[in-house]
Coordinates of C-alpha atoms in Angstrom, one line a residue:
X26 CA 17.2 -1.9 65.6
X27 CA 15.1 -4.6 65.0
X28 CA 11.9 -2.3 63.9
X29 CA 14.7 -0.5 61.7
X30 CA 14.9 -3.7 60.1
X31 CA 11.7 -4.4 59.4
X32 CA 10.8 -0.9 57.8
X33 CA 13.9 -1.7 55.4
X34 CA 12.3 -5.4 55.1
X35 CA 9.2 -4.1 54.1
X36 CA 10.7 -1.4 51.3
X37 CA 13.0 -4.4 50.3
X38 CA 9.9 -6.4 49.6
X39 CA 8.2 -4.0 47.3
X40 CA 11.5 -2.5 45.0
X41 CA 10.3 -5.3 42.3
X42 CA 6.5 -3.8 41.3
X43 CA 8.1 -0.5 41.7
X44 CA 11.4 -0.9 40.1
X45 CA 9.7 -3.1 36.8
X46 CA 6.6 -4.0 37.4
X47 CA 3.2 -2.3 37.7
X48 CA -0.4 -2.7 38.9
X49 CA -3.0 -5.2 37.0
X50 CA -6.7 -6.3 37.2
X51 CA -8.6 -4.1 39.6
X52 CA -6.0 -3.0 40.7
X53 CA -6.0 -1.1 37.4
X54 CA -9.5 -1.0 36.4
X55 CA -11.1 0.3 39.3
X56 CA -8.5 1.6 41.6
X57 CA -5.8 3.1 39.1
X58 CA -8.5 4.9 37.0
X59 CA -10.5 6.4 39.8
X60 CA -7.7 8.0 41.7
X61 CA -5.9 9.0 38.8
X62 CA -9.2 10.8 37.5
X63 CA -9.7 12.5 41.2
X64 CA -5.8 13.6 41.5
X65 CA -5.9 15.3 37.9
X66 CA -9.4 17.0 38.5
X67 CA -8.3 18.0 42.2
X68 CA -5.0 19.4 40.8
X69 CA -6.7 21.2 38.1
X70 CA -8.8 22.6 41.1
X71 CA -12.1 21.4 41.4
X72 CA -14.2 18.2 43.3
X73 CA -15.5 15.8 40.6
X74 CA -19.1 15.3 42.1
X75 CA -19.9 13.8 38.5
X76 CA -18.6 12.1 35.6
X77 CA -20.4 12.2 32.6
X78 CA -17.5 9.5 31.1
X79 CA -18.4 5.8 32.7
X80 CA -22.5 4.4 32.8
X81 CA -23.5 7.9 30.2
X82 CA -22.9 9.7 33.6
X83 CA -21.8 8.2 37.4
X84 CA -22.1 10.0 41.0
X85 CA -18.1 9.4 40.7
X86 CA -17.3 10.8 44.4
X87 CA -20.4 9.1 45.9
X88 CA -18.5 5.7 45.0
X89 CA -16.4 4.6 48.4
X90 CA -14.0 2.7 46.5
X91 CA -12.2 6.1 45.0
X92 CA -10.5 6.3 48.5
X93 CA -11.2 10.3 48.1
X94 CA -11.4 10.8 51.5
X95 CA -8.8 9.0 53.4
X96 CA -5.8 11.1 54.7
X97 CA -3.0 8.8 53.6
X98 CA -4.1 8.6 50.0
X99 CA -3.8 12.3 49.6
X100 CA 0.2 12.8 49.1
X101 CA -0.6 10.4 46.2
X102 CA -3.5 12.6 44.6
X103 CA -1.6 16.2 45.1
X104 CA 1.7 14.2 43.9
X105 CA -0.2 12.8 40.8
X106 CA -1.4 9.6 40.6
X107 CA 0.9 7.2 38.6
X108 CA 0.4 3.3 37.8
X109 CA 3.7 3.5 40.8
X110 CA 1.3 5.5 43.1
X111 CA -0.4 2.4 43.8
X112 CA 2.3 -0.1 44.3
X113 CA 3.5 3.0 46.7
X114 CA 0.1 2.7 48.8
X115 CA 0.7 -0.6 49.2
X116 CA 4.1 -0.2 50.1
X117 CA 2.7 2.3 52.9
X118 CA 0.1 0.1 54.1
X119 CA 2.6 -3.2 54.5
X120 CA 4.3 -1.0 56.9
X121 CA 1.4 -0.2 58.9
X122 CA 0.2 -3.7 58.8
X123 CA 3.3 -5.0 59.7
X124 CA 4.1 -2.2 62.3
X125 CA 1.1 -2.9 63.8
X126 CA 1.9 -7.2 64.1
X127 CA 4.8 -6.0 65.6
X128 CA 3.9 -3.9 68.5
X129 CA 0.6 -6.4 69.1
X130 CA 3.4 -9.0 69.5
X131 CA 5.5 -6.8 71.4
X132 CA 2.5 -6.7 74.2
X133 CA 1.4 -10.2 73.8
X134 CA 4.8 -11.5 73.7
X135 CA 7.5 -8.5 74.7
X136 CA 9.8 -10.1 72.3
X137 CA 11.4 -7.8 69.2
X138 CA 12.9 -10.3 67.0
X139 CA 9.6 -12.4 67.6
X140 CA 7.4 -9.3 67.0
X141 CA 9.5 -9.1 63.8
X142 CA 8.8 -12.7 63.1
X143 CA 4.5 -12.0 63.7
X144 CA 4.9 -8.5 61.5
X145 CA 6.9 -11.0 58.6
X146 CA 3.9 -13.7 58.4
X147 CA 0.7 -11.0 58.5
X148 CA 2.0 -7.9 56.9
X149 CA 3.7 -10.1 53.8
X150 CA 1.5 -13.1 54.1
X151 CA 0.1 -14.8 51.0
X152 CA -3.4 -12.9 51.9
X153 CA -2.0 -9.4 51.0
X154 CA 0.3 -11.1 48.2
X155 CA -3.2 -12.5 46.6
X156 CA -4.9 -9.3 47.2
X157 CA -2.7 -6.3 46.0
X158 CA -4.9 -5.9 43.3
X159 CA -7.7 -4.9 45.6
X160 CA -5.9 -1.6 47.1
X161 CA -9.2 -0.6 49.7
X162 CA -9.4 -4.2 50.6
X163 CA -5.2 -4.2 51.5
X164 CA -5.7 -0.7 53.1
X165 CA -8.4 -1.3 55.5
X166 CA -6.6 -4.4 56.8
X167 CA -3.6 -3.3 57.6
X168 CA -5.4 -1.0 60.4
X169 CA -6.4 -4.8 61.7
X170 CA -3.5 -5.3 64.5
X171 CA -4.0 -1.7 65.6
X172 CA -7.6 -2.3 66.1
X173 CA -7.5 -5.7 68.4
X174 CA -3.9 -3.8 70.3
X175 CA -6.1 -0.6 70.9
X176 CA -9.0 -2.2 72.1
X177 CA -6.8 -4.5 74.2
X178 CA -5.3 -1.2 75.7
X179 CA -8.7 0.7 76.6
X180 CA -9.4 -2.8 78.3
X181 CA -7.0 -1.5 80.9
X182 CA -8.2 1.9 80.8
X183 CA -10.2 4.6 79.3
X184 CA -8.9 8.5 78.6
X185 CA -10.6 10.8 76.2
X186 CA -7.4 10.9 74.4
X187 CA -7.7 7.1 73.6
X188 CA -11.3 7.2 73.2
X189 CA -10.3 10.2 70.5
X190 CA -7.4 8.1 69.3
X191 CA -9.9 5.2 69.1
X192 CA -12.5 7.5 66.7
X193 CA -9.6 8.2 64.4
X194 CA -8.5 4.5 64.3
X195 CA -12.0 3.8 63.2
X196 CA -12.5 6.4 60.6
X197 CA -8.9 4.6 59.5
X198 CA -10.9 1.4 58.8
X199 CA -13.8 2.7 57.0
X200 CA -12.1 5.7 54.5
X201 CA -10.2 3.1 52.6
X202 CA -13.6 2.4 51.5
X203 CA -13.8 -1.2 51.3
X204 CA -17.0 -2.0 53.8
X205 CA -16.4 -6.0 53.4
X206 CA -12.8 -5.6 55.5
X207 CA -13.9 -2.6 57.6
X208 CA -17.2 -4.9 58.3
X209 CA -15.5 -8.1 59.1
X210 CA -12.6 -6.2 61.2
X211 CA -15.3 -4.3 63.7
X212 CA -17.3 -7.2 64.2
X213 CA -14.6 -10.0 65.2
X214 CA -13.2 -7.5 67.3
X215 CA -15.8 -7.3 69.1
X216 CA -16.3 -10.5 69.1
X217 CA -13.0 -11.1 70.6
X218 CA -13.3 -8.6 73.5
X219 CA -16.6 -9.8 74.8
X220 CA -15.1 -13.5 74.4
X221 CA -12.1 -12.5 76.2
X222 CA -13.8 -10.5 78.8
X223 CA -16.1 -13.5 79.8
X224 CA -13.1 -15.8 79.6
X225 CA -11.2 -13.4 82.0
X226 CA -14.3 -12.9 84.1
X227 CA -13.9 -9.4 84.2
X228 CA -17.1 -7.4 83.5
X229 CA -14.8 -4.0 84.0
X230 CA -12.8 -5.7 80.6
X231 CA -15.7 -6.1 79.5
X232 CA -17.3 -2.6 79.7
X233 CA -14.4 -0.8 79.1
X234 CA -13.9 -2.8 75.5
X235 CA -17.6 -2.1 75.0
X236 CA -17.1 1.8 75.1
X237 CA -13.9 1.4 73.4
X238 CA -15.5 -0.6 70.4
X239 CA -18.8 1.9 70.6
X240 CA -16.6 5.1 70.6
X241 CA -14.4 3.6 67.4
X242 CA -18.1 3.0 65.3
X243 CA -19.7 6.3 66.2
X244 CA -17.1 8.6 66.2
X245 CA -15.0 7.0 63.4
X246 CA -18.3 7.2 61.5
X247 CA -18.5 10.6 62.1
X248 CA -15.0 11.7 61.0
X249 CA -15.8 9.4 57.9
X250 CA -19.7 10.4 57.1
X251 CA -18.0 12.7 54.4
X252 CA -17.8 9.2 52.4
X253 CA -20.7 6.9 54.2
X254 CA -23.5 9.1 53.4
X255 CA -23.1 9.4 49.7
X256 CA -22.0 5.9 49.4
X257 CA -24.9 4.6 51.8
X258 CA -27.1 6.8 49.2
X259 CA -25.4 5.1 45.9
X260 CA -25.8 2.0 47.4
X261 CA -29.0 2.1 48.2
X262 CA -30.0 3.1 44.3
X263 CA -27.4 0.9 42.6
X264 CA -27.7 -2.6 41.6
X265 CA -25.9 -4.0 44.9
X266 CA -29.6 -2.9 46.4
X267 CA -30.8 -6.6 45.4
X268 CA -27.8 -8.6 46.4
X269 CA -28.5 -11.2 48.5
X270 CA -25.3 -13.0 50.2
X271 CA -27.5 -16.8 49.9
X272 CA -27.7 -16.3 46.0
X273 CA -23.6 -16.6 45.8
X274 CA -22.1 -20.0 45.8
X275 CA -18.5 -18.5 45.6
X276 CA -15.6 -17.6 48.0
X277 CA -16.6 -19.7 51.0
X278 CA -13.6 -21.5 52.5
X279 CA -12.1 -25.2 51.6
X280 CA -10.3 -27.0 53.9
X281 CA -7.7 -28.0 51.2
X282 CA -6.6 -24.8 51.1
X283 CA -4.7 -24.5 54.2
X284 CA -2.6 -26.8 52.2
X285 CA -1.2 -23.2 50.5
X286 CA 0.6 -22.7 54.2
X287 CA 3.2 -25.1 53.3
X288 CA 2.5 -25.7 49.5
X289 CA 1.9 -22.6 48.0
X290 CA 1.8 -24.1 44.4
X291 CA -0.6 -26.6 45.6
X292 CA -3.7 -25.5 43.5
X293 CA -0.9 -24.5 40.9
X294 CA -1.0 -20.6 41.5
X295 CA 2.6 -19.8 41.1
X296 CA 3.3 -22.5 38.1
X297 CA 0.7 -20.9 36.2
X298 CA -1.8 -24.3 36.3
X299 CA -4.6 -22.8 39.0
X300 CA -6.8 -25.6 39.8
X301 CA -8.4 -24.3 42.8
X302 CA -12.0 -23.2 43.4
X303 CA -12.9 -20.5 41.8
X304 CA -11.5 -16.9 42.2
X305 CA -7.9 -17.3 42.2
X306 CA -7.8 -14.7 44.9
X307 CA -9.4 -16.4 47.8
X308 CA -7.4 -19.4 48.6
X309 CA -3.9 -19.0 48.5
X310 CA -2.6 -18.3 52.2
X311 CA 1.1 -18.9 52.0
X312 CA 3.6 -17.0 54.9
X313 CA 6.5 -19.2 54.8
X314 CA 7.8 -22.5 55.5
X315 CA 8.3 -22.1 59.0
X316 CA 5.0 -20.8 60.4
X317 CA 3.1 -24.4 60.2
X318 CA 6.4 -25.6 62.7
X319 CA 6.4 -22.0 64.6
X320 CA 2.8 -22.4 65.2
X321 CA 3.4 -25.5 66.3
X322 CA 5.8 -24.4 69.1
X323 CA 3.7 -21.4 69.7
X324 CA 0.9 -22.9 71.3
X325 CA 2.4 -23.6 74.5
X326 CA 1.7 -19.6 75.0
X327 CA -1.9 -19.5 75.9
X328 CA -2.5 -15.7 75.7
X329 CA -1.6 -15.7 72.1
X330 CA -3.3 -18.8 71.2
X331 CA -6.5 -17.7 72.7
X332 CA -6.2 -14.1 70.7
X333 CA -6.0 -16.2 67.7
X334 CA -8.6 -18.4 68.3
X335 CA -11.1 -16.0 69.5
X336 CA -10.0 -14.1 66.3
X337 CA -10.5 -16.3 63.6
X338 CA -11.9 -19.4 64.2
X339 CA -15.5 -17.7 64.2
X340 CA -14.3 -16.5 60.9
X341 CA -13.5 -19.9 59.8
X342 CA -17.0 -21.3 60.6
X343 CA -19.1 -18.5 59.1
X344 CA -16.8 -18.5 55.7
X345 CA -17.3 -22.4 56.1
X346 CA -20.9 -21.0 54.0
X347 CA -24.6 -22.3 54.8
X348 CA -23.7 -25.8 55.4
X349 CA -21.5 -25.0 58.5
X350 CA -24.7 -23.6 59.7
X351 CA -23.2 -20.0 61.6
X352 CA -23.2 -18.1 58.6
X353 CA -27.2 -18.5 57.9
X354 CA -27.2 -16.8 61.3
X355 CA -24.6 -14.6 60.5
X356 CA -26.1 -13.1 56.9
X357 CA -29.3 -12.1 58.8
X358 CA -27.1 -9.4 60.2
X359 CA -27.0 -6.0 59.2
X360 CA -24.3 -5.6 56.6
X361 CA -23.6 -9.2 56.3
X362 CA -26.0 -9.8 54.1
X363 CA -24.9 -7.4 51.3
X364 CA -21.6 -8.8 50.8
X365 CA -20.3 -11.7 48.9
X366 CA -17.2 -13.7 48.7
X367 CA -16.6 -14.3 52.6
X368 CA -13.0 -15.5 52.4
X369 CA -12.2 -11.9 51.7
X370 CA -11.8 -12.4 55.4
X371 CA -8.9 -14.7 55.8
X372 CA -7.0 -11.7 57.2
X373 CA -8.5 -12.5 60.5
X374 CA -7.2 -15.7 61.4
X375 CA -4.1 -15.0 59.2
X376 CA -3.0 -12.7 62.0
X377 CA -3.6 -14.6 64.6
X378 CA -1.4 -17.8 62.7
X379 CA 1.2 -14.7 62.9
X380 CA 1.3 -14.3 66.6
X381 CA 1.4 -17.7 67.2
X382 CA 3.9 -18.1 64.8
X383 CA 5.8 -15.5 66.6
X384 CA 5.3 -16.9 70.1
X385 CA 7.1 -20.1 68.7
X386 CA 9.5 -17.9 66.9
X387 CA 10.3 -16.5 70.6
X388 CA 11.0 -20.0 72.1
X389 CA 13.1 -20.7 69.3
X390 CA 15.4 -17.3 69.6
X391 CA 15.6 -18.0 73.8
X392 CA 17.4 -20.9 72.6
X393 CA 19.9 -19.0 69.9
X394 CA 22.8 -16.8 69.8
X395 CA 21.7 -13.6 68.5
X396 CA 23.4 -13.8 65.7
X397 CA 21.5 -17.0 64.2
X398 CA 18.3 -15.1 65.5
X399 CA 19.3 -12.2 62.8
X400 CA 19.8 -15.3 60.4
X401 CA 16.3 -16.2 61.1
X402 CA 14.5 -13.1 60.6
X403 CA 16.4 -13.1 57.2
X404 CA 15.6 -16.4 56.3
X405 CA 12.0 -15.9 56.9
X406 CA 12.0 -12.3 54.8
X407 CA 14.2 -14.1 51.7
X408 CA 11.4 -17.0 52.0
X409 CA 8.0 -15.0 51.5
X410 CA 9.8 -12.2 49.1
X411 CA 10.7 -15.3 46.7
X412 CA 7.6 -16.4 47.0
X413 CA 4.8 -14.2 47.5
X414 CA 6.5 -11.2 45.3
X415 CA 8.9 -12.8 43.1
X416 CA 7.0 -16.0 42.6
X417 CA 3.1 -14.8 42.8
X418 CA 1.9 -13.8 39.5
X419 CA -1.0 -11.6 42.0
X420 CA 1.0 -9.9 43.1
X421 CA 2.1 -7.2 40.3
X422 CA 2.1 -7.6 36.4
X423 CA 5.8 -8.0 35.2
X424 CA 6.0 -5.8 32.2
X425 CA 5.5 -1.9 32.2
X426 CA 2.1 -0.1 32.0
X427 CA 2.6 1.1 28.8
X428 CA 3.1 -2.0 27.2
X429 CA 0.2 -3.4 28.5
X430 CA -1.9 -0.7 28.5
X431 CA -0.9 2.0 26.6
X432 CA -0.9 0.8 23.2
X433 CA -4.4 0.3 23.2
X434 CA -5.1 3.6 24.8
X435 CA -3.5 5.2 21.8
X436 CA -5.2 3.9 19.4
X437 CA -8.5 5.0 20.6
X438 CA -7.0 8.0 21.3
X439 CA -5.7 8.4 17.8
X440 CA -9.3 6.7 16.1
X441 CA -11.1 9.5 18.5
X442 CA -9.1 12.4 17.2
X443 CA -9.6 11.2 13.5
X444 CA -13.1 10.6 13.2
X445 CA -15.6 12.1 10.9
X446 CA -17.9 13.2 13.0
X447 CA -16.8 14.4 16.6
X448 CA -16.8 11.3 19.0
X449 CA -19.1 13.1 22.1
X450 CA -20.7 9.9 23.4
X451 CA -19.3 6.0 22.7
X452 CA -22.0 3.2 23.1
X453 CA -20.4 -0.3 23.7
X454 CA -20.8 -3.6 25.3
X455 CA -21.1 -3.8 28.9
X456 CA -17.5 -3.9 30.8
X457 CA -15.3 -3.1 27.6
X458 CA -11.7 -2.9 27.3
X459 CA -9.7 -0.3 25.7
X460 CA -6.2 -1.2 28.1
X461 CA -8.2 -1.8 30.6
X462 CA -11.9 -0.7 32.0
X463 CA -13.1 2.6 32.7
X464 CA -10.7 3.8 30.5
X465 CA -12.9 6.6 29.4
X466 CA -11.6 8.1 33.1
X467 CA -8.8 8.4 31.2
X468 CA -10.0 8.8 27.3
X469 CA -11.9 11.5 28.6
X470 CA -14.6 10.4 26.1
X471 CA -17.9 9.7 27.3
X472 CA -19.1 5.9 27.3
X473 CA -22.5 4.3 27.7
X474 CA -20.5 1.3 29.7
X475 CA -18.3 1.4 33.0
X476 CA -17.4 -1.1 35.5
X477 CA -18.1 -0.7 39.1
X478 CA -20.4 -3.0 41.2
X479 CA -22.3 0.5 42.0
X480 CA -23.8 1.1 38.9
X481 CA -27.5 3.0 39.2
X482 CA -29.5 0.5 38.7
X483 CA -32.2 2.0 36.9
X484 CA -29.5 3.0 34.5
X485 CA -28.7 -0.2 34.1
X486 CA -32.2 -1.6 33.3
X487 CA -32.5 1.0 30.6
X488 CA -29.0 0.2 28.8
X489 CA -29.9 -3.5 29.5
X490 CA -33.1 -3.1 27.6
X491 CA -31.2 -1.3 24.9
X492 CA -29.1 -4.3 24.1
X493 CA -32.5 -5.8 23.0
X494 CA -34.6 -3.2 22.2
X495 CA -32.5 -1.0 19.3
X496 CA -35.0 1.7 19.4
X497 CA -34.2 2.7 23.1
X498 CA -30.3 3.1 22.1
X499 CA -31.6 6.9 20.8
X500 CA -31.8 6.9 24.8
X501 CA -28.1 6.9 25.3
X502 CA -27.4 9.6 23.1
X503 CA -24.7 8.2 21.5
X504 CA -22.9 9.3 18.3
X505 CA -20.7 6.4 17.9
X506 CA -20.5 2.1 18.2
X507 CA -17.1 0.6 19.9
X508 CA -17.2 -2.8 18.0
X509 CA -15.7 -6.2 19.0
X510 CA -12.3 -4.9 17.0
X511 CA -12.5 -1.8 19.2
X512 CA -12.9 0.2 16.4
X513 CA -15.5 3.4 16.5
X514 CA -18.5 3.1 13.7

């Protein structure tokens, strides 16, 4: 009953994007175009390897972030990808996320309605509110409580089927194609087993969490090399080749923020005033009034409180930034130091504040009819739907696609199909807006311009020498100019 509930909790939560809203910022530019332009060239019946429409031509299923690969996104691309299709991926992903709170609370705490509780403050916490723009990022998180429970059960004992099982669940994290989360998921993890294996004193835990973990890189990056190779490839000749992680002074965490747990207006998100540091994204953690007092009562359960701890306060000191002093260890790293914006992460210890939440939520309900335990749960669930989808302008834009977007589509569109000459290749400003970027995925006119943090980088040199240098524009082969009216000269 109660993990009926939550399913129809979860649906509940996500009828307003779906019903009247629809998907904005990345969530659009990046995510929305991509997939749409895979699902209509994979339903016309062939692999798009290349698009000559974005950057004057792009390695288009090279790029992780298309999602191309990963099982669950492909009812969405034989269906046809929609601007709903993506609020329906994150639908689908809010019940894995929360399923999977739920049954790691169920064997950390054996409680339903407090599993319920756990599932309510990860799966619909502020983090995935604040991030349903980034649809990879959301994705590969949700496969975070199903990562720390499986581990947790090959602990007790290893089969092939669960080593299997474990390969799979890995291949989960990585095909979302977000390497940030997938990175950051994998290596707390481990963290946590080794931590809780020498806290335990068991060097069988220890070994058996070790081949667990190993099994979940190697064979999950097997299933998944279809997608890591060619990214690893585009990575290595993009732009993101010279990013350093020590050049960004950006998205490290602030102490003030964990004021967003029981203020979530505090840096003025929700009113509209944002006042926080900068990228609104990072810093806005709100799960609902009563986990700060939950988590309060919770930590009388030392399991749970140690699972949380050895989960994300590591996180918090290396996202504390250089002068915490762990993360100019931690950068060193393989993988670590190519990516930016470390509270990304947040997702870590905000599931471990949901199973201590829910460990207080169960000495609460041990104390309640079960009828005011229902009353609860629904209290909780009516607290974070006002306020992290009602309330959060992240969350989903409130007027239709079309009216944001589709105006200007047609209008190019219409200036396209009108010109003098025929319009074969646009030149334009770097990131340019016609709706929203990489609209030529879309258009179906080729651009010298694109957006995507993957861009060739010797392409972009050239175009970036162009700007400067009008002789080299003959380069881009370009028969027409997209000017600051977004009219076509």
């Amino acid at each position: 009953m109660w993990l009926l509930a939550l399913t129809a909790m979860v649906c509940a939560f996500y009828l307003p994007q779906l019903l009247r809203g629809t998907v904005q910022f990345d969530g659009v530019d990046v995510h929305y175009t991509s997939q749409r332009y895979f699902s209509d060239a994979l339903r016309s019946g062939h692999l798009p390897f290349w698009t000559p429409y974005v950057f004057a031509g792009f390695p288009f299923l090279a790029d992780l972030q298309v999602g191309a690969w990963y099982p669950l996104n492909w009812p969405f691309f034989l269906a046809g990808i929609t601007p709903a299709s993506i609020s329906g991926e994150l639908l689908l992903h809010s019940l894995i996320a929360c399923g999977g709170a739920y049954a790691l609370a169920i064997r950390l705490i054996g409680r339903p309605a407090a599993g319920v509780a756990a599932a309510i403050f990860y799966g619909l916490s502020g983090w995935f509110a604040a991030h349903s723009q980034h649809v990879g990022m959301s994705e590969a998180a949700a496969w975070l409580p199903w990562l720390v429970l499986f581990v947790d059960v090959l602990a007790d004992g290893l089969s092939l089927a669960r080593l299997a099982l474990a390969g799979l669940l890995g291949a989960a994290l990585a095909l979302p194609g977000h390497f940030q989360v997938a990175l950051y998921a994998l290596s707390s993890v481990s963290l946590w087993a080794l931590l809780e294996a020498a806290m335990c004193r068991s060097l069988q835990h220890a070994r058996r969490a070790a081949i667990g973990l190993a099994t979940t890189v190697s064979w999950g990056s097997c299933v998944a090399a279809v997608m890591l190779l060619p990214a690893l490839e585009l990575v290595d000749q993009s732009v993101r080749r010279d990013f350093n992680a020590r050049d960004v002074d950006l998205g490290y965490f602030h102490p003030e923020s964990l004021l967003t747990l029981v203020q979530p207006d505090h840096y003025g998100l929700i009113s509209g005033r944002y006042s926080g540091p900068g990228d609104i994204t990072q810093h806005y953690f709100y799960a609902g009034i009563l986990l700060p007092p939950l988590v309060a009562l919770g930590i009388r359960n030392t399991l749970v409180v140690r699972t949380a701890v050895l989960l994300g306060l590591p996180f918090v000191w290396y996202a504390a930034g250089p002068a915490a002093g762990l993360f100019r260890f931690v950068v060193r790293l393989p993988g670590f130091s190519s990516v930016e914006l470390p509270m990304h992460g947040w997702f870590l210890p905000a599931l471990g504040l949901a199973l201590v939440g829910g460990a207080g939520f169960a000495i609460v309900e041990q104390r309640l009819p079960r009828a005011w335990v229902a009353v609860l749960v629904a209290i909780l669930f009516l607290d974070v739907f006002t306020v992290n989808e009602l309330l959060n302008p992240l969350a989903f834009a409130r007027r239709g696609f079309d009216e944001l977007y589709g105006a200007a589509l047609r209008s190019f569109q219409l200036q396209v199909a009108n010109a003098n000459e025929p319009v074969e290749r646009v030149n334009g400003p770097p990131l340019s807006v016609i709706g929203y970027r990489n609209h030529a995925l879309q258009s179906y006119v080729e651009t010298t311009y694109g957006y995507n943090p993957l861009e060739l980088a010797s392409y972009a040199d050239y175009a970036a020498a162009a700007e400067s240098n009008q002789r080299l524009l003959d380069g881009l082969t370009a028969t027409h100019r997209l000017q600051p009216d977004l009219t076509l000269r």
